[in-house]
């Protein structure tokens, strides 16, 4: 193949993959090349712009390490993560919707019993969280493994604070025989996604902000049901309609109810302000 020009190059590249042994890989790369070339033609990509794109992706790679995944952040902020999540978790009506996983999940978080305080010293107004885990037929799911993680009052997850040893505002608990769960934590606050790197510069150049509306992360697993990875978003947050990673779904928004003082749902007498949140989860059945 010689003398390729701007009209014949795409077909030539695709022909080179004709005998690729992995059919799925061939499908993916064929589509990728088609769309990539179509994009370059559509915008009339200049050499300077191509170089800037290569520099940007190089910066994304350089800042990525075991603790920071800038490529996932790029995928999140371009809406690709949420698109893949939405396609992978088409659920029957009535089931709790999924949303993005995010980069702040940690394996081996501490185990707690219902009623415990998962904040473990994280800064924030106390919040009492409760609800029921059910299956799509309405049946209570007992023994569901519930992993919860969230940012503190300053908008930071424990893993961002430099003290990797101490788990704060995250933990694992299990639903009770009637599907109920309840724990104490702190009020979730909005926070900006990490924006001191190339993705932050991209957002700025595009006139976008890096904020996520306040939320609690949940991952719920139980035998016989699909794993649910989701958030509960705080009603009234000013970023609900402009989430930097496009993860908000109306069905996941719930009110955090403020109390000046008084008796919390678990009977704790509070002399300082606190909040309560109630949220029920519905798991979809696995085959
Ligand atoms: C999060 O909610 O933890 C998150 C999700 C996507 C990008 C950054 C943070
Ligand atoms: Fe988060």
PDB file of C-alpha atoms and ligand atoms in Angstrom:
ATOM      1  CA  UNK A   1       0.000   0.000   0.000  1.00  0.00           C
ATOM      2  CA  UNK A   2       1.635   3.203  -1.166  1.00  0.00           C
ATOM      3  CA  UNK A   3       0.707   6.729  -2.074  1.00  0.00           C
ATOM      4  CA  UNK A   4      -2.049   6.873   0.536  1.00  0.00           C
ATOM      5  CA  UNK A   5      -3.803  10.203   0.778  1.00  0.00           C
ATOM      6  CA  UNK A   6      -6.391  11.753   3.051  1.00  0.00           C
ATOM      7  CA  UNK A   7      -9.152   9.929   1.212  1.00  0.00           C
ATOM      8  CA  UNK A   8      -7.623   6.438   1.180  1.00  0.00           C
ATOM      9  CA  UNK A   9      -5.736   6.212   4.499  1.00  0.00           C
ATOM     10  CA  UNK A  10      -8.716   5.035   6.612  1.00  0.00           C
ATOM     11  CA  UNK A  11      -9.503   2.054   4.387  1.00  0.00           C
ATOM     12  CA  UNK A  12      -5.808   1.151   4.310  1.00  0.00           C
ATOM     13  CA  UNK A  13      -5.518   1.095   8.108  1.00  0.00           C
ATOM     14  CA  UNK A  14      -8.669  -1.006   8.473  1.00  0.00           C
ATOM     15  CA  UNK A  15      -7.442  -3.476   5.836  1.00  0.00           C
ATOM     16  CA  UNK A  16      -4.268  -3.966   7.908  1.00  0.00           C
ATOM     17  CA  UNK A  17      -6.445  -5.432  10.709  1.00  0.00           C
ATOM     18  CA  UNK A  18      -8.389  -7.789   8.464  1.00  0.00           C
ATOM     19  CA  UNK A  19      -6.793 -10.939   9.887  1.00  0.00           C
ATOM     20  CA  UNK A  20      -6.742  -9.896  13.538  1.00  0.00           C
ATOM     21  CA  UNK A  21      -7.243 -13.153  15.488  1.00  0.00           C
ATOM     22  CA  UNK A  22      -9.456 -11.583  18.165  1.00  0.00           C
ATOM     23  CA  UNK A  23     -12.814 -10.663  16.577  1.00  0.00           C
ATOM     24  CA  UNK A  24     -13.923  -8.392  19.425  1.00  0.00           C
ATOM     25  CA  UNK A  25     -10.639  -6.493  19.406  1.00  0.00           C
ATOM     26  CA  UNK A  26     -10.965  -6.126  15.642  1.00  0.00           C
ATOM     27  CA  UNK A  27     -14.497  -4.714  16.013  1.00  0.00           C
ATOM     28  CA  UNK A  28     -13.378  -2.220  18.668  1.00  0.00           C
ATOM     29  CA  UNK A  29     -10.238  -1.018  16.870  1.00  0.00           C
ATOM     30  CA  UNK A  30     -12.047  -0.792  13.511  1.00  0.00           C
ATOM     31  CA  UNK A  31     -14.695   1.457  15.024  1.00  0.00           C
ATOM     32  CA  UNK A  32     -12.095   3.468  16.930  1.00  0.00           C
ATOM     33  CA  UNK A  33     -10.034   4.132  13.785  1.00  0.00           C
ATOM     34  CA  UNK A  34     -13.140   5.086  11.800  1.00  0.00           C
ATOM     35  CA  UNK A  35     -14.318   7.545  14.456  1.00  0.00           C
ATOM     36  CA  UNK A  36     -10.822   8.933  15.083  1.00  0.00           C
ATOM     37  CA  UNK A  37     -10.238   9.639  11.407  1.00  0.00           C
ATOM     38  CA  UNK A  38     -13.748  11.049  10.994  1.00  0.00           C
ATOM     39  CA  UNK A  39     -13.113  13.353  13.961  1.00  0.00           C
ATOM     40  CA  UNK A  40      -9.822  14.616  12.495  1.00  0.00           C
ATOM     41  CA  UNK A  41     -11.524  15.286   9.155  1.00  0.00           C
ATOM     42  CA  UNK A  42     -14.571  16.937  10.749  1.00  0.00           C
ATOM     43  CA  UNK A  43     -12.542  19.487  12.726  1.00  0.00           C
ATOM     44  CA  UNK A  44      -9.753  19.781  10.124  1.00  0.00           C
ATOM     45  CA  UNK A  45      -7.199  18.902  12.827  1.00  0.00           C
ATOM     46  CA  UNK A  46      -3.984  20.922  12.370  1.00  0.00           C
ATOM     47  CA  UNK A  47      -0.492  19.612  13.175  1.00  0.00           C
ATOM     48  CA  UNK A  48      -0.234  22.036  16.113  1.00  0.00           C
ATOM     49  CA  UNK A  49      -3.534  20.806  17.517  1.00  0.00           C
ATOM     50  CA  UNK A  50      -2.482  17.173  17.074  1.00  0.00           C
ATOM     51  CA  UNK A  51       0.768  17.940  18.965  1.00  0.00           C
ATOM     52  CA  UNK A  52      -1.191  19.660  21.758  1.00  0.00           C
ATOM     53  CA  UNK A  53      -3.415  16.572  22.045  1.00  0.00           C
ATOM     54  CA  UNK A  54      -0.388  14.278  22.282  1.00  0.00           C
ATOM     55  CA  UNK A  55       1.171  16.551  24.935  1.00  0.00           C
ATOM     56  CA  UNK A  56      -2.087  16.526  26.915  1.00  0.00           C
ATOM     57  CA  UNK A  57      -2.327  12.703  26.889  1.00  0.00           C
ATOM     58  CA  UNK A  58       1.360  12.477  27.845  1.00  0.00           C
ATOM     59  CA  UNK A  59       0.683  14.745  30.861  1.00  0.00           C
ATOM     60  CA  UNK A  60      -2.302  12.578  31.824  1.00  0.00           C
ATOM     61  CA  UNK A  61       0.022   9.559  31.805  1.00  0.00           C
ATOM     62  CA  UNK A  62       2.794  11.282  33.745  1.00  0.00           C
ATOM     63  CA  UNK A  63       0.577  12.307  36.654  1.00  0.00           C
ATOM     64  CA  UNK A  64      -1.024   8.853  36.920  1.00  0.00           C
ATOM     65  CA  UNK A  65       0.328   6.517  39.587  1.00  0.00           C
ATOM     66  CA  UNK A  66      -0.951   3.998  42.168  1.00  0.00           C
ATOM     67  CA  UNK A  67      -2.838   6.712  44.039  1.00  0.00           C
ATOM     68  CA  UNK A  68      -3.997   8.951  41.203  1.00  0.00           C
ATOM     69  CA  UNK A  69      -5.721   7.744  38.020  1.00  0.00           C
ATOM     70  CA  UNK A  70      -5.943  10.741  35.714  1.00  0.00           C
ATOM     71  CA  UNK A  71      -7.126   8.611  32.758  1.00  0.00           C
ATOM     72  CA  UNK A  72     -10.246   7.570  34.699  1.00  0.00           C
ATOM     73  CA  UNK A  73     -10.778  11.206  35.652  1.00  0.00           C
ATOM     74  CA  UNK A  74     -10.568  12.096  31.955  1.00  0.00           C
ATOM     75  CA  UNK A  75     -13.092   9.374  31.128  1.00  0.00           C
ATOM     76  CA  UNK A  76     -15.352  10.609  33.963  1.00  0.00           C
ATOM     77  CA  UNK A  77     -15.270  14.247  32.889  1.00  0.00           C
ATOM     78  CA  UNK A  78     -15.905  13.396  29.229  1.00  0.00           C
ATOM     79  CA  UNK A  79     -18.976  11.388  30.256  1.00  0.00           C
ATOM     80  CA  UNK A  80     -17.519   8.080  29.048  1.00  0.00           C
ATOM     81  CA  UNK A  81     -17.559   6.423  32.486  1.00  0.00           C
ATOM     82  CA  UNK A  82     -21.236   7.255  32.998  1.00  0.00           C
ATOM     83  CA  UNK A  83     -22.086   6.077  29.466  1.00  0.00           C
ATOM     84  CA  UNK A  84     -20.403   2.711  30.066  1.00  0.00           C
ATOM     85  CA  UNK A  85     -22.068   2.424  33.506  1.00  0.00           C
ATOM     86  CA  UNK A  86     -25.500   3.197  32.039  1.00  0.00           C
ATOM     87  CA  UNK A  87     -25.088   0.596  29.271  1.00  0.00           C
ATOM     88  CA  UNK A  88     -23.786  -2.061  31.679  1.00  0.00           C
ATOM     89  CA  UNK A  89     -26.579  -1.603  34.247  1.00  0.00           C
ATOM     90  CA  UNK A  90     -29.897  -1.375  32.421  1.00  0.00           C
ATOM     91  CA  UNK A  91     -32.164  -2.359  35.286  1.00  0.00           C
ATOM     92  CA  UNK A  92     -35.836  -3.338  35.578  1.00  0.00           C
ATOM     93  CA  UNK A  93     -38.177  -0.534  36.663  1.00  0.00           C
ATOM     94  CA  UNK A  94     -38.148   0.057  40.397  1.00  0.00           C
ATOM     95  CA  UNK A  95     -34.546  -1.086  40.931  1.00  0.00           C
ATOM     96  CA  UNK A  96     -32.039   1.391  42.332  1.00  0.00           C
ATOM     97  CA  UNK A  97     -30.030   2.954  39.518  1.00  0.00           C
ATOM     98  CA  UNK A  98     -26.262   2.663  39.293  1.00  0.00           C
ATOM     99  CA  UNK A  99     -23.794   5.490  38.928  1.00  0.00           C
ATOM    100  CA  UNK A 100     -20.027   5.973  38.616  1.00  0.00           C
ATOM    101  CA  UNK A 101     -17.641   4.113  40.937  1.00  0.00           C
ATOM    102  CA  UNK A 102     -15.177   6.963  41.393  1.00  0.00           C
ATOM    103  CA  UNK A 103     -11.516   6.673  42.404  1.00  0.00           C
ATOM    104  CA  UNK A 104     -11.856   6.757  46.197  1.00  0.00           C
ATOM    105  CA  UNK A 105     -13.049   3.230  46.995  1.00  0.00           C
ATOM    106  CA  UNK A 106     -10.667   1.281  49.230  1.00  0.00           C
ATOM    107  CA  UNK A 107     -10.519  -2.499  49.665  1.00  0.00           C
ATOM    108  CA  UNK A 108     -10.576  -3.888  53.215  1.00  0.00           C
ATOM    109  CA  UNK A 109     -12.397  -0.989  54.846  1.00  0.00           C
ATOM    110  CA  UNK A 110     -13.232  -1.649  58.516  1.00  0.00           C
ATOM    111  CA  UNK A 111     -16.263  -3.772  59.356  1.00  0.00           C
ATOM    112  CA  UNK A 112     -18.965  -2.171  61.514  1.00  0.00           C
ATOM    113  CA  UNK A 113     -22.184  -3.308  63.167  1.00  0.00           C
ATOM    114  CA  UNK A 114     -25.478  -1.563  62.540  1.00  0.00           C
ATOM    115  CA  UNK A 115     -25.641   1.551  64.702  1.00  0.00           C
ATOM    116  CA  UNK A 116     -21.858   2.098  64.723  1.00  0.00           C
ATOM    117  CA  UNK A 117     -20.246   5.403  63.774  1.00  0.00           C
ATOM    118  CA  UNK A 118     -18.325   4.906  60.524  1.00  0.00           C
ATOM    119  CA  UNK A 119     -16.972   8.487  60.641  1.00  0.00           C
ATOM    120  CA  UNK A 120     -14.150   7.302  62.925  1.00  0.00           C
ATOM    121  CA  UNK A 121     -13.111  10.887  63.631  1.00  0.00           C
ATOM    122  CA  UNK A 122     -13.803  12.419  60.200  1.00  0.00           C
ATOM    123  CA  UNK A 123     -14.827  16.079  60.488  1.00  0.00           C
ATOM    124  CA  UNK A 124     -18.485  16.935  59.931  1.00  0.00           C
ATOM    125  CA  UNK A 125     -21.950  17.313  61.406  1.00  0.00           C
ATOM    126  CA  UNK A 126     -23.236  13.933  62.665  1.00  0.00           C
ATOM    127  CA  UNK A 127     -25.615  12.187  60.299  1.00  0.00           C
ATOM    128  CA  UNK A 128     -27.765   9.139  61.043  1.00  0.00           C
ATOM    129  CA  UNK A 129     -28.341   7.040  57.923  1.00  0.00           C
ATOM    130  CA  UNK A 130     -30.901   4.250  57.688  1.00  0.00           C
ATOM    131  CA  UNK A 131     -33.017   2.288  55.232  1.00  0.00           C
ATOM    132  CA  UNK A 132     -33.934  -1.119  53.893  1.00  0.00           C
ATOM    133  CA  UNK A 133     -32.324  -3.319  51.248  1.00  0.00           C
ATOM    134  CA  UNK A 134     -34.933  -5.158  49.171  1.00  0.00           C
ATOM    135  CA  UNK A 135     -35.015  -7.314  46.070  1.00  0.00           C
ATOM    136  CA  UNK A 136     -36.980  -6.301  42.992  1.00  0.00           C
ATOM    137  CA  UNK A 137     -39.968  -8.367  44.179  1.00  0.00           C
ATOM    138  CA  UNK A 138     -40.106  -6.321  47.403  1.00  0.00           C
ATOM    139  CA  UNK A 139     -38.530  -9.048  49.537  1.00  0.00           C
ATOM    140  CA  UNK A 140     -36.150  -7.865  52.276  1.00  0.00           C
ATOM    141  CA  UNK A 141     -32.548  -8.860  51.632  1.00  0.00           C
ATOM    142  CA  UNK A 142     -30.834  -9.919  54.814  1.00  0.00           C
ATOM    143  CA  UNK A 143     -27.061 -10.099  55.167  1.00  0.00           C
ATOM    144  CA  UNK A 144     -26.399  -7.816  52.174  1.00  0.00           C
ATOM    145  CA  UNK A 145     -22.858  -6.476  52.308  1.00  0.00           C
ATOM    146  CA  UNK A 146     -23.082  -2.682  52.355  1.00  0.00           C
ATOM    147  CA  UNK A 147     -19.904  -0.685  51.719  1.00  0.00           C
ATOM    148  CA  UNK A 148     -20.185   3.042  52.262  1.00  0.00           C
ATOM    149  CA  UNK A 149     -17.624   5.800  51.674  1.00  0.00           C
ATOM    150  CA  UNK A 150     -17.805   9.570  51.592  1.00  0.00           C
ATOM    151  CA  UNK A 151     -15.926  12.867  51.816  1.00  0.00           C
ATOM    152  CA  UNK A 152     -15.648  14.855  55.058  1.00  0.00           C
ATOM    153  CA  UNK A 153     -16.764  18.405  55.869  1.00  0.00           C
ATOM    154  CA  UNK A 154     -13.772  19.800  53.937  1.00  0.00           C
ATOM    155  CA  UNK A 155     -14.632  17.756  50.846  1.00  0.00           C
ATOM    156  CA  UNK A 156     -11.792  15.245  51.234  1.00  0.00           C
ATOM    157  CA  UNK A 157     -11.816  11.453  51.364  1.00  0.00           C
ATOM    158  CA  UNK A 158      -9.541   9.853  53.958  1.00  0.00           C
ATOM    159  CA  UNK A 159      -7.237   8.600  51.167  1.00  0.00           C
ATOM    160  CA  UNK A 160      -6.594  12.198  50.076  1.00  0.00           C
ATOM    161  CA  UNK A 161      -5.387  13.336  53.473  1.00  0.00           C
ATOM    162  CA  UNK A 162      -2.029  11.541  53.391  1.00  0.00           C
ATOM    163  CA  UNK A 163      -2.848   9.275  56.368  1.00  0.00           C
ATOM    164  CA  UNK A 164      -3.331   6.052  54.407  1.00  0.00           C
ATOM    165  CA  UNK A 165      -3.511   3.940  57.570  1.00  0.00           C
ATOM    166  CA  UNK A 166      -6.637   5.430  59.122  1.00  0.00           C
ATOM    167  CA  UNK A 167      -9.971   4.693  57.463  1.00  0.00           C
ATOM    168  CA  UNK A 168     -12.396   7.549  58.075  1.00  0.00           C
ATOM    169  CA  UNK A 169     -15.968   7.955  56.843  1.00  0.00           C
ATOM    170  CA  UNK A 170     -15.935   4.563  55.202  1.00  0.00           C
ATOM    171  CA  UNK A 171     -16.859   1.067  56.303  1.00  0.00           C
ATOM    172  CA  UNK A 172     -18.631  -2.201  55.681  1.00  0.00           C
ATOM    173  CA  UNK A 173     -21.828  -3.390  57.364  1.00  0.00           C
ATOM    174  CA  UNK A 174     -24.520  -5.980  56.698  1.00  0.00           C
ATOM    175  CA  UNK A 175     -28.276  -5.625  56.466  1.00  0.00           C
ATOM    176  CA  UNK A 176     -30.306  -7.177  59.298  1.00  0.00           C
ATOM    177  CA  UNK A 177     -32.793 -10.072  58.981  1.00  0.00           C
ATOM    178  CA  UNK A 178     -35.558  -7.677  57.875  1.00  0.00           C
ATOM    179  CA  UNK A 179     -33.269  -5.975  55.319  1.00  0.00           C
ATOM    180  CA  UNK A 180     -32.766  -2.897  57.496  1.00  0.00           C
ATOM    181  CA  UNK A 181     -29.452  -1.128  57.951  1.00  0.00           C
ATOM    182  CA  UNK A 182     -28.480   1.900  59.988  1.00  0.00           C
ATOM    183  CA  UNK A 183     -25.266   3.655  60.866  1.00  0.00           C
ATOM    184  CA  UNK A 184     -23.924   6.983  62.005  1.00  0.00           C
ATOM    185  CA  UNK A 185     -21.600   9.079  59.880  1.00  0.00           C
ATOM    186  CA  UNK A 186     -21.206  12.749  58.954  1.00  0.00           C
ATOM    187  CA  UNK A 187     -23.110  15.004  56.561  1.00  0.00           C
ATOM    188  CA  UNK A 188     -21.799  14.697  53.001  1.00  0.00           C
ATOM    189  CA  UNK A 189     -20.561  17.955  51.480  1.00  0.00           C
ATOM    190  CA  UNK A 190     -19.913  18.873  47.827  1.00  0.00           C
ATOM    191  CA  UNK A 191     -16.297  18.685  46.676  1.00  0.00           C
ATOM    192  CA  UNK A 192     -14.210  19.349  43.575  1.00  0.00           C
ATOM    193  CA  UNK A 193     -12.696  16.357  41.792  1.00  0.00           C
ATOM    194  CA  UNK A 194      -8.874  16.545  41.710  1.00  0.00           C
ATOM    195  CA  UNK A 195      -8.267  19.493  39.369  1.00  0.00           C
ATOM    196  CA  UNK A 196      -4.602  20.363  39.876  1.00  0.00           C
ATOM    197  CA  UNK A 197      -3.521  18.312  36.821  1.00  0.00           C
ATOM    198  CA  UNK A 198      -4.176  18.126  33.073  1.00  0.00           C
ATOM    199  CA  UNK A 199      -7.871  17.249  33.496  1.00  0.00           C
ATOM    200  CA  UNK A 200      -8.332  20.320  35.714  1.00  0.00           C
ATOM    201  CA  UNK A 201      -6.639  22.454  33.042  1.00  0.00           C
ATOM    202  CA  UNK A 202      -8.937  20.942  30.428  1.00  0.00           C
ATOM    203  CA  UNK A 203     -12.035  21.762  32.507  1.00  0.00           C
ATOM    204  CA  UNK A 204     -10.828  25.351  32.971  1.00  0.00           C
ATOM    205  CA  UNK A 205     -10.117  25.756  29.248  1.00  0.00           C
ATOM    206  CA  UNK A 206     -13.642  24.528  28.540  1.00  0.00           C
ATOM    207  CA  UNK A 207     -15.222  26.922  31.038  1.00  0.00           C
ATOM    208  CA  UNK A 208     -16.312  24.040  33.295  1.00  0.00           C
ATOM    209  CA  UNK A 209     -16.177  23.702  37.087  1.00  0.00           C
ATOM    210  CA  UNK A 210     -14.795  20.598  38.853  1.00  0.00           C
ATOM    211  CA  UNK A 211     -17.529  20.208  41.510  1.00  0.00           C
ATOM    212  CA  UNK A 212     -19.527  17.124  42.417  1.00  0.00           C
ATOM    213  CA  UNK A 213     -22.761  17.507  44.365  1.00  0.00           C
ATOM    214  CA  UNK A 214     -22.683  16.104  47.919  1.00  0.00           C
ATOM    215  CA  UNK A 215     -23.177  12.339  47.970  1.00  0.00           C
ATOM    216  CA  UNK A 216     -22.660   9.101  49.838  1.00  0.00           C
ATOM    217  CA  UNK A 217     -21.170   6.172  47.916  1.00  0.00           C
ATOM    218  CA  UNK A 218     -22.683   2.713  48.341  1.00  0.00           C
ATOM    219  CA  UNK A 219     -21.678  -0.668  46.980  1.00  0.00           C
ATOM    220  CA  UNK A 220     -24.149  -3.414  47.888  1.00  0.00           C
ATOM    221  CA  UNK A 221     -23.683  -7.107  47.182  1.00  0.00           C
ATOM    222  CA  UNK A 222     -25.864 -10.075  48.094  1.00  0.00           C
ATOM    223  CA  UNK A 223     -26.065 -13.632  46.721  1.00  0.00           C
ATOM    224  CA  UNK A 224     -28.696 -13.909  43.965  1.00  0.00           C
ATOM    225  CA  UNK A 225     -28.588 -10.189  43.120  1.00  0.00           C
ATOM    226  CA  UNK A 226     -26.515  -8.007  40.833  1.00  0.00           C
ATOM    227  CA  UNK A 227     -23.912  -5.876  42.557  1.00  0.00           C
ATOM    228  CA  UNK A 228     -25.133  -2.302  42.958  1.00  0.00           C
ATOM    229  CA  UNK A 229     -22.635   0.572  42.806  1.00  0.00           C
ATOM    230  CA  UNK A 230     -24.365   3.863  43.377  1.00  0.00           C
ATOM    231  CA  UNK A 231     -24.546   7.152  45.289  1.00  0.00           C
ATOM    232  CA  UNK A 232     -27.229   8.912  47.283  1.00  0.00           C
ATOM    233  CA  UNK A 233     -27.150  12.623  46.404  1.00  0.00           C
ATOM    234  CA  UNK A 234     -28.111  15.404  48.794  1.00  0.00           C
ATOM    235  CA  UNK A 235     -31.287  17.190  47.754  1.00  0.00           C
ATOM    236  CA  UNK A 236     -30.861  20.942  47.238  1.00  0.00           C
ATOM    237  CA  UNK A 237     -27.164  20.809  46.355  1.00  0.00           C
ATOM    238  CA  UNK A 238     -26.323  23.565  43.876  1.00  0.00           C
ATOM    239  CA  UNK A 239     -24.276  21.211  41.688  1.00  0.00           C
ATOM    240  CA  UNK A 240     -26.975  18.576  41.079  1.00  0.00           C
ATOM    241  CA  UNK A 241     -27.513  19.757  37.499  1.00  0.00           C
ATOM    242  CA  UNK A 242     -23.857  20.299  36.663  1.00  0.00           C
ATOM    243  CA  UNK A 243     -22.040  17.324  38.225  1.00  0.00           C
ATOM    244  CA  UNK A 244     -18.478  17.332  36.820  1.00  0.00           C
ATOM    245  CA  UNK A 245     -18.791  13.598  36.048  1.00  0.00           C
ATOM    246  CA  UNK A 246     -22.452  13.448  34.903  1.00  0.00           C
ATOM    247  CA  UNK A 247     -23.454  10.894  37.584  1.00  0.00           C
ATOM    248  CA  UNK A 248     -26.673  12.378  39.005  1.00  0.00           C
ATOM    249  CA  UNK A 249     -29.964  10.533  38.558  1.00  0.00           C
ATOM    250  CA  UNK A 250     -33.192  11.954  39.998  1.00  0.00           C
ATOM    251  CA  UNK A 251     -34.073   8.653  41.661  1.00  0.00           C
ATOM    252  CA  UNK A 252     -30.873   8.867  43.737  1.00  0.00           C
ATOM    253  CA  UNK A 253     -31.562  12.308  45.267  1.00  0.00           C
ATOM    254  CA  UNK A 254     -32.774  12.289  48.879  1.00  0.00           C
ATOM    255  CA  UNK A 255     -33.290  14.883  51.623  1.00  0.00           C
ATOM    256  CA  UNK A 256     -30.830  15.168  54.483  1.00  0.00           C
ATOM    257  CA  UNK A 257     -33.111  16.389  57.298  1.00  0.00           C
ATOM    258  CA  UNK A 258     -31.526  18.852  59.700  1.00  0.00           C
ATOM    259  CA  UNK A 259     -32.305  18.725  63.459  1.00  0.00           C
ATOM    260  CA  UNK A 260     -31.098  21.372  65.908  1.00  0.00           C
ATOM    261  CA  UNK A 261     -30.813  18.805  68.702  1.00  0.00           C
ATOM    262  CA  UNK A 262     -32.946  16.031  70.185  1.00  0.00           C
ATOM    263  CA  UNK A 263     -33.208  12.268  69.946  1.00  0.00           C
ATOM    264  CA  UNK A 264     -31.664  10.608  66.904  1.00  0.00           C
ATOM    265  CA  UNK A 265     -33.479   7.682  65.196  1.00  0.00           C
ATOM    266  CA  UNK A 266     -31.315   5.155  67.058  1.00  0.00           C
ATOM    267  CA  UNK A 267     -32.207   6.722  70.440  1.00  0.00           C
ATOM    268  CA  UNK A 268     -28.970   8.700  70.861  1.00  0.00           C
ATOM    269  CA  UNK A 269     -29.734  11.992  72.623  1.00  0.00           C
ATOM    270  CA  UNK A 270     -27.945  14.746  70.700  1.00  0.00           C
ATOM    271  CA  UNK A 271     -27.220  18.114  72.302  1.00  0.00           C
ATOM    272  CA  UNK A 272     -25.722  19.456  69.052  1.00  0.00           C
ATOM    273  CA  UNK A 273     -27.195  19.760  65.537  1.00  0.00           C
ATOM    274  CA  UNK A 274     -27.390  16.596  63.455  1.00  0.00           C
ATOM    275  CA  UNK A 275     -28.997  15.311  60.263  1.00  0.00           C
ATOM    276  CA  UNK A 276     -30.884  12.200  59.256  1.00  0.00           C
ATOM    277  CA  UNK A 277     -31.047  10.452  55.905  1.00  0.00           C
ATOM    278  CA  UNK A 278     -33.325   7.576  54.994  1.00  0.00           C
ATOM    279  CA  UNK A 279     -32.783   5.667  51.759  1.00  0.00           C
ATOM    280  CA  UNK A 280     -34.033   2.249  50.615  1.00  0.00           C
ATOM    281  CA  UNK A 281     -32.210   0.210  47.982  1.00  0.00           C
ATOM    282  CA  UNK A 282     -33.795  -2.222  45.517  1.00  0.00           C
ATOM    283  CA  UNK A 283     -31.435  -4.826  44.029  1.00  0.00           C
ATOM    284  CA  UNK A 284     -32.009  -6.479  40.658  1.00  0.00           C
ATOM    285  CA  UNK A 285     -32.084 -10.266  40.595  1.00  0.00           C
ATOM    286  CA  UNK A 286     -29.160 -12.033  38.934  1.00  0.00           C
ATOM    287  CA  UNK A 287     -29.946 -15.026  36.705  1.00  0.00           C
TER     288      UNK A 287
HETATM  289  C1  LIG B   1     -16.265  10.371  43.387  1.00  0.00           C
HETATM  290  O1  LIG B   1     -17.440  10.568  43.550  1.00  0.00           O
HETATM  291  O2  LIG B   1     -15.662   9.918  44.337  1.00  0.00           O
HETATM  292  C2  LIG B   1     -15.603  10.699  42.079  1.00  0.00           C
HETATM  293  C3  LIG B   1     -16.140  10.225  40.913  1.00  0.00           C
HETATM  294  C4  LIG B   1     -15.512  10.519  39.712  1.00  0.00           C
HETATM  295  C5  LIG B   1     -14.378  11.316  39.701  1.00  0.00           C
HETATM  296  C6  LIG B   1     -13.856  11.809  40.883  1.00  0.00           C
HETATM  297  C7  LIG B   1     -14.492  11.507  42.086  1.00  0.00           C
HETATM  298 FE1  LIG B   2     -17.440  10.785  45.699  1.00  0.00          FE
END
